[in-house]
PDB file of N, CA and C in Angstrom:
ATOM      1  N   UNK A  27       5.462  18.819 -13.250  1.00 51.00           N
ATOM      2  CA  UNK A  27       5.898  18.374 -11.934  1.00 51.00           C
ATOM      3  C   UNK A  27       6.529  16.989 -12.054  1.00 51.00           C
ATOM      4  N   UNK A  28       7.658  16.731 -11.170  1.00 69.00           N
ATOM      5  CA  UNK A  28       8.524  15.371 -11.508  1.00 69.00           C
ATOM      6  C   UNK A  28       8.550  14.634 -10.210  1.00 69.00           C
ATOM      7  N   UNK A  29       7.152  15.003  -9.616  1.00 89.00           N
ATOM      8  CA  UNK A  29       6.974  14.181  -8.065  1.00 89.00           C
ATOM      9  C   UNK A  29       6.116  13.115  -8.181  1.00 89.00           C
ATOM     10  N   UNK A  30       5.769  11.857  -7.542  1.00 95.00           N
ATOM     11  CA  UNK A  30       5.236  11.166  -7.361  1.00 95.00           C
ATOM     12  C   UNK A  30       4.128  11.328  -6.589  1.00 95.00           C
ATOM     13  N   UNK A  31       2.782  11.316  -7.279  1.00 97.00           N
ATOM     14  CA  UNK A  31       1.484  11.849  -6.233  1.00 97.00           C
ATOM     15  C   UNK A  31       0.934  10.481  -5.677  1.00 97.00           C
ATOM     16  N   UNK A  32       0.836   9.930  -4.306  1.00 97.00           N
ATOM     17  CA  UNK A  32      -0.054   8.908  -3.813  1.00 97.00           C
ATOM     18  C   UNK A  32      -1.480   9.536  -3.482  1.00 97.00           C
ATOM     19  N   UNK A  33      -2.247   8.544  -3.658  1.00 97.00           N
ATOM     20  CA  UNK A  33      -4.082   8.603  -3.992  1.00 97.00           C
ATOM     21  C   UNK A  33      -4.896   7.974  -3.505  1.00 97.00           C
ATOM     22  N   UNK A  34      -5.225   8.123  -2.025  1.00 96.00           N
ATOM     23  CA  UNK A  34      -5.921   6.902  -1.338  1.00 96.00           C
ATOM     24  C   UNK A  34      -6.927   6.289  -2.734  1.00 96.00           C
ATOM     25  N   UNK A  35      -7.747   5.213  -2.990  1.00 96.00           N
ATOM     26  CA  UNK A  35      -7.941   4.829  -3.811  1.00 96.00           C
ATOM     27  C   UNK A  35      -9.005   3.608  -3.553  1.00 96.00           C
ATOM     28  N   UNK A  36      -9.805   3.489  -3.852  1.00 95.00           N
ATOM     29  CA  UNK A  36     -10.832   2.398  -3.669  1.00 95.00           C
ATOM     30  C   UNK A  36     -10.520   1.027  -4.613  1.00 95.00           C
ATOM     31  N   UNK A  37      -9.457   1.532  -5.674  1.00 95.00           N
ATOM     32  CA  UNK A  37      -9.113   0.301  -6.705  1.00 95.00           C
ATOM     33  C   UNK A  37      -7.762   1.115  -7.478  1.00 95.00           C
ATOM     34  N   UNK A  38      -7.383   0.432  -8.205  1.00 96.00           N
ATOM     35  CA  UNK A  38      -6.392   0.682  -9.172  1.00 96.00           C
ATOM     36  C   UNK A  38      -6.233   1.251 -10.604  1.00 96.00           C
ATOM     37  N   UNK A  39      -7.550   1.871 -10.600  1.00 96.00           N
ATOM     38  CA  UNK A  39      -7.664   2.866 -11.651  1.00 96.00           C
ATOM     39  C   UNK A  39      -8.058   4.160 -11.286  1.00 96.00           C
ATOM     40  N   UNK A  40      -7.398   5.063 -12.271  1.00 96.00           N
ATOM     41  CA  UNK A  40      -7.479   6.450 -12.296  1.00 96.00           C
ATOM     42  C   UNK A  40      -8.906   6.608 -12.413  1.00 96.00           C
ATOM     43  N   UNK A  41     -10.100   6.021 -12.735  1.00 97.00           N
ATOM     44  CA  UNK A  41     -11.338   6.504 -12.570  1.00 97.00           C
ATOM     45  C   UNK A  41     -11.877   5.430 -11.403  1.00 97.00           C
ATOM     46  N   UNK A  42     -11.093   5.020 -10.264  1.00 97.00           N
ATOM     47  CA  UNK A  42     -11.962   4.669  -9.129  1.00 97.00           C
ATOM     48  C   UNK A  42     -11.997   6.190  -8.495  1.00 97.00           C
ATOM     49  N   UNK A  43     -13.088   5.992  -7.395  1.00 97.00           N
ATOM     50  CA  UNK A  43     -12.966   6.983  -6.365  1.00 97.00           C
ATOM     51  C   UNK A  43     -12.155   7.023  -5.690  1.00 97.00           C
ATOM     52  N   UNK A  44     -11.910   8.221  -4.977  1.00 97.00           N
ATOM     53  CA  UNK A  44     -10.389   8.323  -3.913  1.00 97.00           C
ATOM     54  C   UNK A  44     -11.452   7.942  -2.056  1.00 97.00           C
ATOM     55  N   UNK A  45     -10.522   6.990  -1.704  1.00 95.00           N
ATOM     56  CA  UNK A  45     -11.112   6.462  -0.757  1.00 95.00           C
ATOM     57  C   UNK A  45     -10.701   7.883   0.810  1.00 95.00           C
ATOM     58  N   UNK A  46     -11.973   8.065   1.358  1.00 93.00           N
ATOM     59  CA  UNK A  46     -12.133   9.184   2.293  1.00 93.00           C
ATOM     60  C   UNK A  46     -11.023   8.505   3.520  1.00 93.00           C
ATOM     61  N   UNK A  47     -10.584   7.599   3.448  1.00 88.00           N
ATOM     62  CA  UNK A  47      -9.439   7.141   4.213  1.00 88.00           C
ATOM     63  C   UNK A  47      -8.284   7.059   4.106  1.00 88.00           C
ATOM     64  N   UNK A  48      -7.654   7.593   5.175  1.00 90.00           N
ATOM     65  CA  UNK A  48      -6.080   7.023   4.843  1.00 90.00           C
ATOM     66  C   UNK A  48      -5.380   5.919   5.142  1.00 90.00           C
ATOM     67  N   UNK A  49      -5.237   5.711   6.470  1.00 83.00           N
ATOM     68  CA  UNK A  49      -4.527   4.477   7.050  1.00 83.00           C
ATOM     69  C   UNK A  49      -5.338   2.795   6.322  1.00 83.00           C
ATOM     70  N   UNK A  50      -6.744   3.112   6.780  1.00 80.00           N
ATOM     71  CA  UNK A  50      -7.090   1.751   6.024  1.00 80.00           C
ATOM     72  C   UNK A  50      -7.854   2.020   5.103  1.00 80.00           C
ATOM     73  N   UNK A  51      -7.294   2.655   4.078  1.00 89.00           N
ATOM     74  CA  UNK A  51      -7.781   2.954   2.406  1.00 89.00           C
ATOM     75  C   UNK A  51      -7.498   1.843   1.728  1.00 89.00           C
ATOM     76  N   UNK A  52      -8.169   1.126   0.961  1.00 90.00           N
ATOM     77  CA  UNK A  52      -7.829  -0.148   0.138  1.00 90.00           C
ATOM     78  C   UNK A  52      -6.340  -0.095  -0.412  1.00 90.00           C
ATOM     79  N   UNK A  53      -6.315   0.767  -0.984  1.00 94.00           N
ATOM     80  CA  UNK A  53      -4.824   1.177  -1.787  1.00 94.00           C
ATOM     81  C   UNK A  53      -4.414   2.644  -1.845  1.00 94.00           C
ATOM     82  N   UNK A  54      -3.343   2.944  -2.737  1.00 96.00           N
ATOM     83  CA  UNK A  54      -2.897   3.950  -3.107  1.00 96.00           C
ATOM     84  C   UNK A  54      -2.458   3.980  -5.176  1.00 96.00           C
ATOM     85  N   UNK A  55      -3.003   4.775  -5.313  1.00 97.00           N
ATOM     86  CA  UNK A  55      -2.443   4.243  -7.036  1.00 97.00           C
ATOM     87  C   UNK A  55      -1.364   5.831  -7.136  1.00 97.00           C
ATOM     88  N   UNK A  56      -0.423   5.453  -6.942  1.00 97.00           N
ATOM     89  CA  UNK A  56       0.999   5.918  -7.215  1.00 97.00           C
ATOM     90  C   UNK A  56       1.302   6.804  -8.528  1.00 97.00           C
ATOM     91  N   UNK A  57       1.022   7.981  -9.039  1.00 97.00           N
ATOM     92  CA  UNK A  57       1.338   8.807 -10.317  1.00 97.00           C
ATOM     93  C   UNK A  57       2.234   9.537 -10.529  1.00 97.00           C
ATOM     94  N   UNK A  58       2.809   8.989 -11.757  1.00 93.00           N
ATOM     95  CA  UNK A  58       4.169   9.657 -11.779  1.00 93.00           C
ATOM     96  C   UNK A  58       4.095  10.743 -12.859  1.00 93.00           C
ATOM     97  N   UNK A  59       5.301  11.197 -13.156  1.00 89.00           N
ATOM     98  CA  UNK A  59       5.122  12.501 -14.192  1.00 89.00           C
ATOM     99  C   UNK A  59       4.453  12.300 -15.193  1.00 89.00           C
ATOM    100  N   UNK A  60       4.443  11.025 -15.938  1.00 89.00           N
ATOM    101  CA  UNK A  60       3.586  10.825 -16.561  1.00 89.00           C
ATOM    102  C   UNK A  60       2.276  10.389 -16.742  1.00 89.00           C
ATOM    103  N   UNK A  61       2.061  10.583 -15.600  1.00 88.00           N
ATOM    104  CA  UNK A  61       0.356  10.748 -15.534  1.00 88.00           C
ATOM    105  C   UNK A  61       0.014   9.297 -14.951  1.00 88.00           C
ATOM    106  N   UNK A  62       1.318   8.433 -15.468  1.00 90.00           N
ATOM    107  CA  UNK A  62       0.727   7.108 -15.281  1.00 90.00           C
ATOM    108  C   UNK A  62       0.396   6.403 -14.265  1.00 90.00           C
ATOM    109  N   UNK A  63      -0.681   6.019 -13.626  1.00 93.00           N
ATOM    110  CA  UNK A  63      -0.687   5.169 -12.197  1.00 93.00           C
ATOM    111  C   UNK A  63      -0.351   3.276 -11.619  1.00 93.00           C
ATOM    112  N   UNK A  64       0.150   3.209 -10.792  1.00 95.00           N
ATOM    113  CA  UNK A  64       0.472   1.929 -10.162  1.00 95.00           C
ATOM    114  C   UNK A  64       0.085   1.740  -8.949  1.00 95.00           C
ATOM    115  N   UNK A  65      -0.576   0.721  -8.963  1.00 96.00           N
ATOM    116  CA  UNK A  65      -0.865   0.565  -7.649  1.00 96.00           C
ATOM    117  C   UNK A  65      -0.316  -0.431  -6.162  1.00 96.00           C
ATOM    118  N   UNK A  66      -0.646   0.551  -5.353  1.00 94.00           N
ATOM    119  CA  UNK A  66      -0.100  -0.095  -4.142  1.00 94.00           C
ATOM    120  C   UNK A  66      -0.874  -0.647  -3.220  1.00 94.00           C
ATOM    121  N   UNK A  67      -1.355  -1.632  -2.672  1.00 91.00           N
ATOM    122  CA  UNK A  67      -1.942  -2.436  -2.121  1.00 91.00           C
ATOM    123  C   UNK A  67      -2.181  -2.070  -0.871  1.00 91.00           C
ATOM    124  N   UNK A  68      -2.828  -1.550   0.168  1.00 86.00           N
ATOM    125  CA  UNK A  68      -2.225  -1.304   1.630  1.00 86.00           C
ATOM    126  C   UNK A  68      -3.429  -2.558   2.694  1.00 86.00           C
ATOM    127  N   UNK A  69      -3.394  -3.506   1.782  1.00 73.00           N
ATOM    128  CA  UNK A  69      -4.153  -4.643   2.852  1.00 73.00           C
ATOM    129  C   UNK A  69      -3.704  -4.611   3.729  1.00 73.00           C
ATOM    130  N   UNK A  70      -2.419  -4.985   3.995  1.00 64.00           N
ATOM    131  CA  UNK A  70      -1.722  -5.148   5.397  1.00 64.00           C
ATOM    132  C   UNK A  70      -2.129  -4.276   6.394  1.00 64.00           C
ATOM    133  N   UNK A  71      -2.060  -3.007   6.157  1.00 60.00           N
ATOM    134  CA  UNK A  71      -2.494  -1.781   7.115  1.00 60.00           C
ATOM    135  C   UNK A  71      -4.328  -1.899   7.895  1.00 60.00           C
ATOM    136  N   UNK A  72      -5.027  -2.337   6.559  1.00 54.00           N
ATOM    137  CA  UNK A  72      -6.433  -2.390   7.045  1.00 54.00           C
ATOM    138  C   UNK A  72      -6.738  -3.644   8.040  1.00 54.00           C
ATOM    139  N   UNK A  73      -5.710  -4.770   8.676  1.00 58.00           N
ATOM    140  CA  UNK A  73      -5.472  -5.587   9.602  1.00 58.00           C
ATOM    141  C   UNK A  73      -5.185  -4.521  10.765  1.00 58.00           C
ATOM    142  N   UNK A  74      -4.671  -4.261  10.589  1.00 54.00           N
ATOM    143  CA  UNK A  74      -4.317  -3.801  12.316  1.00 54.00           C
ATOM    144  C   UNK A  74      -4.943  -3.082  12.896  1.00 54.00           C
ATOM    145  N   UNK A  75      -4.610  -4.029  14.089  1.00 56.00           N
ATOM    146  CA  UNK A  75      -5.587  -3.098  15.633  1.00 56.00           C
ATOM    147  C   UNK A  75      -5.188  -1.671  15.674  1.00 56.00           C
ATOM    148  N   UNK A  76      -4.039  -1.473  15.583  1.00 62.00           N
ATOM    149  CA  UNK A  76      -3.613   0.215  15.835  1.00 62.00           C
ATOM    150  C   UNK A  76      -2.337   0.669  14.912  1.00 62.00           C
ATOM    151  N   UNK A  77      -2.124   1.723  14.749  1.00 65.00           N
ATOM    152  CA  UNK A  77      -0.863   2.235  13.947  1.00 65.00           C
ATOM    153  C   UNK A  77      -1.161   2.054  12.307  1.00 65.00           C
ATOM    154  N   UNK A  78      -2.069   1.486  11.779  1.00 74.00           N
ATOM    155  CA  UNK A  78      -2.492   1.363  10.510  1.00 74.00           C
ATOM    156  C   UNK A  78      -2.017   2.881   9.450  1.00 74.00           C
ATOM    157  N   UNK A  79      -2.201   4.584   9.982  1.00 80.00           N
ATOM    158  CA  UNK A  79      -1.970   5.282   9.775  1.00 80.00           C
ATOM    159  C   UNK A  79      -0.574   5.742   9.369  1.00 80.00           C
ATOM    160  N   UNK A  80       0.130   4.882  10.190  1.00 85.00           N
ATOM    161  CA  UNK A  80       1.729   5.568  10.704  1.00 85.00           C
ATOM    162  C   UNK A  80       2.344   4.294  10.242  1.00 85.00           C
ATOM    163  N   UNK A  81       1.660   3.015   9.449  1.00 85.00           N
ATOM    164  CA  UNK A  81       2.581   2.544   8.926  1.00 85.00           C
ATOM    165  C   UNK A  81       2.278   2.308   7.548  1.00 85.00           C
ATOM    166  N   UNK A  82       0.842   2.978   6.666  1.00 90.00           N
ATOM    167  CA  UNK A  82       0.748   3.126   5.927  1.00 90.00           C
ATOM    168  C   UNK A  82       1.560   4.535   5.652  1.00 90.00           C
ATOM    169  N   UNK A  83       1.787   5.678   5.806  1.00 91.00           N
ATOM    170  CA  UNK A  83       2.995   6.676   5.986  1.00 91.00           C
ATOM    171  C   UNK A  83       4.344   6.391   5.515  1.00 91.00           C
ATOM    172  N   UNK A  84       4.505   5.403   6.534  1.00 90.00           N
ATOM    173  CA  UNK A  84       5.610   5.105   5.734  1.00 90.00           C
ATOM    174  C   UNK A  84       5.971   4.547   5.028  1.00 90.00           C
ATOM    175  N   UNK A  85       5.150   3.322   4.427  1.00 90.00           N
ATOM    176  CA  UNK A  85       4.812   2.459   2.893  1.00 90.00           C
ATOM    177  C   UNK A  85       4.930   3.879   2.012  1.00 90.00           C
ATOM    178  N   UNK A  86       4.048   4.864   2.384  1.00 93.00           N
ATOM    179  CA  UNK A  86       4.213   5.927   0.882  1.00 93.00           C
ATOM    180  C   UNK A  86       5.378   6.494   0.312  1.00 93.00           C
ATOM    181  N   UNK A  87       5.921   6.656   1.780  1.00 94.00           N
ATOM    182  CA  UNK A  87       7.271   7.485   1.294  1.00 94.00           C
ATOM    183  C   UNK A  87       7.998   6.512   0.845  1.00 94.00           C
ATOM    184  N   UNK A  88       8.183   5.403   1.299  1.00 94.00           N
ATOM    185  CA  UNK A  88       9.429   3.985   0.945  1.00 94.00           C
ATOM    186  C   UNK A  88       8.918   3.898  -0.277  1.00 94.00           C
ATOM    187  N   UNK A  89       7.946   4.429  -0.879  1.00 94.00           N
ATOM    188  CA  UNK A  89       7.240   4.324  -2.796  1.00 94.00           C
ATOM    189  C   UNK A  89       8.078   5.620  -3.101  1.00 94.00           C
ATOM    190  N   UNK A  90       8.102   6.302  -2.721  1.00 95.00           N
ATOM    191  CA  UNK A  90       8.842   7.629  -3.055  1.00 95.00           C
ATOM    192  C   UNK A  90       7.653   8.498  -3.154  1.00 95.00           C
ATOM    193  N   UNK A  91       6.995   8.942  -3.090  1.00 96.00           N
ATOM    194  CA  UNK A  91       5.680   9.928  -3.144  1.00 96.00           C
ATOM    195  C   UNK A  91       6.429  11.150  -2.406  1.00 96.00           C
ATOM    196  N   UNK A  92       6.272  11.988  -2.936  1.00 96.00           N
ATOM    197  CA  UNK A  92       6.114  13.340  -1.939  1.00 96.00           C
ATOM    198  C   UNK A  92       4.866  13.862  -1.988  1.00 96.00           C
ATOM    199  N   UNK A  93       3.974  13.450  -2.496  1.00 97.00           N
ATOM    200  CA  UNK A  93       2.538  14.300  -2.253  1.00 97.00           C
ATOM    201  C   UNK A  93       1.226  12.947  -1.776  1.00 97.00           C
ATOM    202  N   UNK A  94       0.661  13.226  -1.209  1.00 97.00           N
ATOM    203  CA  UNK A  94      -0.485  12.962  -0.603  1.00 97.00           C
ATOM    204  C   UNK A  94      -1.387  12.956  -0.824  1.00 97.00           C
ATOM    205  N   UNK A  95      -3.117  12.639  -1.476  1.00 97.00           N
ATOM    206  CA  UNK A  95      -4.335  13.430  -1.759  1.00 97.00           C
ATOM    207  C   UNK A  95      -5.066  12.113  -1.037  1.00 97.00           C
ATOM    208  N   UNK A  96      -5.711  12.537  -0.462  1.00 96.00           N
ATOM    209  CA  UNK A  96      -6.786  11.837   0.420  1.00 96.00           C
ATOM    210  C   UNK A  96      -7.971  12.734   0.997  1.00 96.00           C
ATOM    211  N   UNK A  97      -9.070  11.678   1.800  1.00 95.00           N
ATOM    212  CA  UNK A  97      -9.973  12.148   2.370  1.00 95.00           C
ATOM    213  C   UNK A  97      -9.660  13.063   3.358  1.00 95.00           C
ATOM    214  N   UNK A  98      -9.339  12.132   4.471  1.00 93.00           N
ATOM    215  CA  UNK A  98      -8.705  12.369   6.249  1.00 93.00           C
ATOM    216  C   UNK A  98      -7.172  12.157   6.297  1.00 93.00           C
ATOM    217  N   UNK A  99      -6.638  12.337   6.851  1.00 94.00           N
ATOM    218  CA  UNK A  99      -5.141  11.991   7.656  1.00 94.00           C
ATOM    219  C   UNK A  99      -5.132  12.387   9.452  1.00 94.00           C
ATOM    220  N   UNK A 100      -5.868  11.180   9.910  1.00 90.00           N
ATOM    221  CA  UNK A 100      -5.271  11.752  11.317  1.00 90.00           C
ATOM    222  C   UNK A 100      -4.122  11.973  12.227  1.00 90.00           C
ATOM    223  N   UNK A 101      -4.087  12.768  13.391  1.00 92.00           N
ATOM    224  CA  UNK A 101      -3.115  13.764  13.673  1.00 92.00           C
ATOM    225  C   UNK A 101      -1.698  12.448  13.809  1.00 92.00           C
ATOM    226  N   UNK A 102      -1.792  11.429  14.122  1.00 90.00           N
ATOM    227  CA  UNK A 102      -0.368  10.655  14.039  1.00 90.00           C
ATOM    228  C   UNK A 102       0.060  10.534  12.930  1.00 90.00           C
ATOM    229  N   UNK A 103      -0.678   9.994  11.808  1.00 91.00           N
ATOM    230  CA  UNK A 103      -0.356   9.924  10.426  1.00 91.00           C
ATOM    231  C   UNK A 103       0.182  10.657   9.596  1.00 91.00           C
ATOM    232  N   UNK A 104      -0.501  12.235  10.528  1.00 94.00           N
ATOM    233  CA  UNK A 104      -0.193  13.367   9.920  1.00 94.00           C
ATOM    234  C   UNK A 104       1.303  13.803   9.936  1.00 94.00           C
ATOM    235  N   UNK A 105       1.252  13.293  11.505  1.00 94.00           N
ATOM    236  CA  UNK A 105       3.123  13.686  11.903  1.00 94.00           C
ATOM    237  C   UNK A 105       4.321  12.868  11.281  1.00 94.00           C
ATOM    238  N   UNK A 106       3.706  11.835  10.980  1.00 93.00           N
ATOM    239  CA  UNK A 106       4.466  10.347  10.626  1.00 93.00           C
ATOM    240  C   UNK A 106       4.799  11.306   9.091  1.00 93.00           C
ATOM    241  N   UNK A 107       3.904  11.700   8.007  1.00 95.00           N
ATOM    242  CA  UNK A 107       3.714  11.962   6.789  1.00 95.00           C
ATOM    243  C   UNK A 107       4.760  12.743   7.158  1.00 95.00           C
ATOM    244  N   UNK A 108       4.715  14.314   7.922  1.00 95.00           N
ATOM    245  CA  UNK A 108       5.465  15.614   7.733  1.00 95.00           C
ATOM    246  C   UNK A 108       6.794  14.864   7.741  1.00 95.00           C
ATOM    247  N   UNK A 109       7.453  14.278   8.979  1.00 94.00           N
ATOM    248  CA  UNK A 109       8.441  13.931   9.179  1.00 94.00           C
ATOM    249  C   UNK A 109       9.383  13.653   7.869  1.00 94.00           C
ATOM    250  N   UNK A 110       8.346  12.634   6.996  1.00 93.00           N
ATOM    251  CA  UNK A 110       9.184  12.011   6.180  1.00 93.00           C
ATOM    252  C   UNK A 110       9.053  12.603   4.625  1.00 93.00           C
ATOM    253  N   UNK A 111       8.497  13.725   5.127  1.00 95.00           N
ATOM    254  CA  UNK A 111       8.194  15.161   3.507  1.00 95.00           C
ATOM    255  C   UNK A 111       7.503  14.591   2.607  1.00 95.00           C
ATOM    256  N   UNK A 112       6.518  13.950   3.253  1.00 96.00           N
ATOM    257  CA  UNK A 112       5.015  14.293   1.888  1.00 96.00           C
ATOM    258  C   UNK A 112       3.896  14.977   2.462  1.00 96.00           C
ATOM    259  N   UNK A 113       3.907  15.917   1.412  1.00 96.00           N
ATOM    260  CA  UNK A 113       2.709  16.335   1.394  1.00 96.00           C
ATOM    261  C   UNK A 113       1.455  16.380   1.678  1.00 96.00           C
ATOM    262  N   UNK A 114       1.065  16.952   2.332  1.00 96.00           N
ATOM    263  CA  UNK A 114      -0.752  16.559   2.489  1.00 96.00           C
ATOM    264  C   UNK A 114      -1.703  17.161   1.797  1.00 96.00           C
ATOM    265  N   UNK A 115      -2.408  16.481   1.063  1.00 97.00           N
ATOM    266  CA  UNK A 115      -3.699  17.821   0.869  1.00 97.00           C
ATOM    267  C   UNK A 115      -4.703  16.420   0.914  1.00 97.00           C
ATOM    268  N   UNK A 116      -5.902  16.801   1.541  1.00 96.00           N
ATOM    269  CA  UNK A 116      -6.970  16.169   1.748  1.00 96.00           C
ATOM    270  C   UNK A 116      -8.355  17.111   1.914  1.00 96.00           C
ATOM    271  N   UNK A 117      -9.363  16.250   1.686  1.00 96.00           N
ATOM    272  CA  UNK A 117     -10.813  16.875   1.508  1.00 96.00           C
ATOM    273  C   UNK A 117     -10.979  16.607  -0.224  1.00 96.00           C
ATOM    274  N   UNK A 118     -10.083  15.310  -0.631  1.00 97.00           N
ATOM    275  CA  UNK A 118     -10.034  15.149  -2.189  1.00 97.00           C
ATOM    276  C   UNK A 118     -11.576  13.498  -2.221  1.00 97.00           C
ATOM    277  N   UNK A 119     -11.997  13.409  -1.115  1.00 94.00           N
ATOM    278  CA  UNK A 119     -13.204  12.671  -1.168  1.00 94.00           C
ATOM    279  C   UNK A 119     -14.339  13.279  -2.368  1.00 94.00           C
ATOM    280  N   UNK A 120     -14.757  11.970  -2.750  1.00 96.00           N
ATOM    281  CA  UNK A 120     -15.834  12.608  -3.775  1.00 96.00           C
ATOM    282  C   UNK A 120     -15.822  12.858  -5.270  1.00 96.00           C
ATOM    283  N   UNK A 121     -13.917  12.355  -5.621  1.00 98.00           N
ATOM    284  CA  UNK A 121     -13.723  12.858  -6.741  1.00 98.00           C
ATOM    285  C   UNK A 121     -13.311  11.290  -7.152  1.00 98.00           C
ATOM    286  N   UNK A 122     -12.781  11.150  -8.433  1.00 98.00           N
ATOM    287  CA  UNK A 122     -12.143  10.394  -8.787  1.00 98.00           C
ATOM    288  C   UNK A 122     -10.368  10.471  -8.905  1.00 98.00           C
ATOM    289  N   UNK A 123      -9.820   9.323  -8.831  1.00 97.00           N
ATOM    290  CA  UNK A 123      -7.985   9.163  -8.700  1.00 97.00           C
ATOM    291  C   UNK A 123      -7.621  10.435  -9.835  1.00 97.00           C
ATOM    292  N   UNK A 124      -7.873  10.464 -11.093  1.00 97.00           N
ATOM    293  CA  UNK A 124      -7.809  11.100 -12.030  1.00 97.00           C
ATOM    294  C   UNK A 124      -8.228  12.207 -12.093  1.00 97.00           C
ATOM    295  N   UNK A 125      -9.281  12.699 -11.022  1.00 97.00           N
ATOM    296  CA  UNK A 125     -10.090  14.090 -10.909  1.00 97.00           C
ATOM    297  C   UNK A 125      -9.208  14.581  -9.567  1.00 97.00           C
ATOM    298  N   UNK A 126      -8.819  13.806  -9.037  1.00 97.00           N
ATOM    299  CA  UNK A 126      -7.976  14.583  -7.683  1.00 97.00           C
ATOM    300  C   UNK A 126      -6.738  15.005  -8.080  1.00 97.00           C
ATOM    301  N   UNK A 127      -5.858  14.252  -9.347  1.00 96.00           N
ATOM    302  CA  UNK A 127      -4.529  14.493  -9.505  1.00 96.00           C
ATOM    303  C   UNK A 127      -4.661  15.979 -10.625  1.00 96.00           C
ATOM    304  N   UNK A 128      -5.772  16.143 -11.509  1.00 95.00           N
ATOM    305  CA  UNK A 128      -6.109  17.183 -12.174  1.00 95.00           C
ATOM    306  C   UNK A 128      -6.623  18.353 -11.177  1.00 95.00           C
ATOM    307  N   UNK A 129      -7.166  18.150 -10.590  1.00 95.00           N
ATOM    308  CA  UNK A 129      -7.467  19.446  -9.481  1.00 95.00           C
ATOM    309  C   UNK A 129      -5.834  19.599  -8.290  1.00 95.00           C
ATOM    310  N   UNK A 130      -4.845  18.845  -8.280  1.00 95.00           N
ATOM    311  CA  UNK A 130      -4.011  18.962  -7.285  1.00 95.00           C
ATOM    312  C   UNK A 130      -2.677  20.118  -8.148  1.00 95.00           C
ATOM    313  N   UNK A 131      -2.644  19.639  -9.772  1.00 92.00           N
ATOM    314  CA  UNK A 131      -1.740  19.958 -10.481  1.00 92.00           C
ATOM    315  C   UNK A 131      -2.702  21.366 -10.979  1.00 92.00           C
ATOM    316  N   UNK A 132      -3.720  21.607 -11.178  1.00 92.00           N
ATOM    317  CA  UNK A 132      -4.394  22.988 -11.288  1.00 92.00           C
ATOM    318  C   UNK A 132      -3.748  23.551 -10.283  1.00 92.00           C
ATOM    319  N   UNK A 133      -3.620  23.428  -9.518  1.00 88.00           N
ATOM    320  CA  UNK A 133      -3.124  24.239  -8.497  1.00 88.00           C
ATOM    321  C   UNK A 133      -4.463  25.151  -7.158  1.00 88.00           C
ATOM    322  N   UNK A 134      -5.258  23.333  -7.475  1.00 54.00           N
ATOM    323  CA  UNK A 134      -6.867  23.378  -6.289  1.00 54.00           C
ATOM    324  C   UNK A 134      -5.647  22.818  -4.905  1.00 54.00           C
ATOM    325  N   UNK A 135      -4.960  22.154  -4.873  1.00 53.00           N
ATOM    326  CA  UNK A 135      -4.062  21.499  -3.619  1.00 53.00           C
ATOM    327  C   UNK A 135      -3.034  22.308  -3.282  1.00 53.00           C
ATOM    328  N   UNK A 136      -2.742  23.028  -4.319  1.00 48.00           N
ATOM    329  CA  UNK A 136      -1.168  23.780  -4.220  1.00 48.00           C
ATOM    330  C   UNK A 136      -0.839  24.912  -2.865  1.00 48.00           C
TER     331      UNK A 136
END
């Protein structure tokens, strides 16, 4: 696959946990075809009174991500995401950055 997977993320390694949040998830660690991750910061988002969802959304896509793996995505975030063609798959709580992108490319998200 030659897509960019974003990873809600509790830290910046492939063996943190994937944070059960989206909008104010600490970060996102960004994986590209090569497996490799970068991370994206989403402090800014975990400030705000409202819209945190819908403007972390669009931080992902402006990374280029087309895929998604998270806990939750609620229903604005959700629309914000479709609009701009990434992907969703969530209920990836519980695993690790590295255990969600191996279960997404198995074809457990597909």
């Amino acid at each position: 696959m030659s897509e960019i997977i974003a990873v809600s993320s509790e830290g910046p390694n492939m063996d943190d946990a994937v944070d059960a949040r989206f909008g104010r998830a600490a970060g996102f660690v960004l994986v590209g075809p090569d497996g490799q991750g970068t991370w994206l910061d989403n402090g800014a988002s975990q400030t705000m009174a409202h819209g945190a969802g819908i403007e972390t959304a669009r931080r992902i896509a402006e990374a280029g991500a087309k895929v998604l793996l998270t806990g939750v995505v609620g229903p604005k975030a959700a629309s914000t995401l479709k609009t701009v063609g990434v992907r969703v798959v969530e209920g990836m709580e519980g695993l690790t950055v590295g255990q969600a992108v191996e279960k997404y490319r198995a074809g457990a998200g597909a």
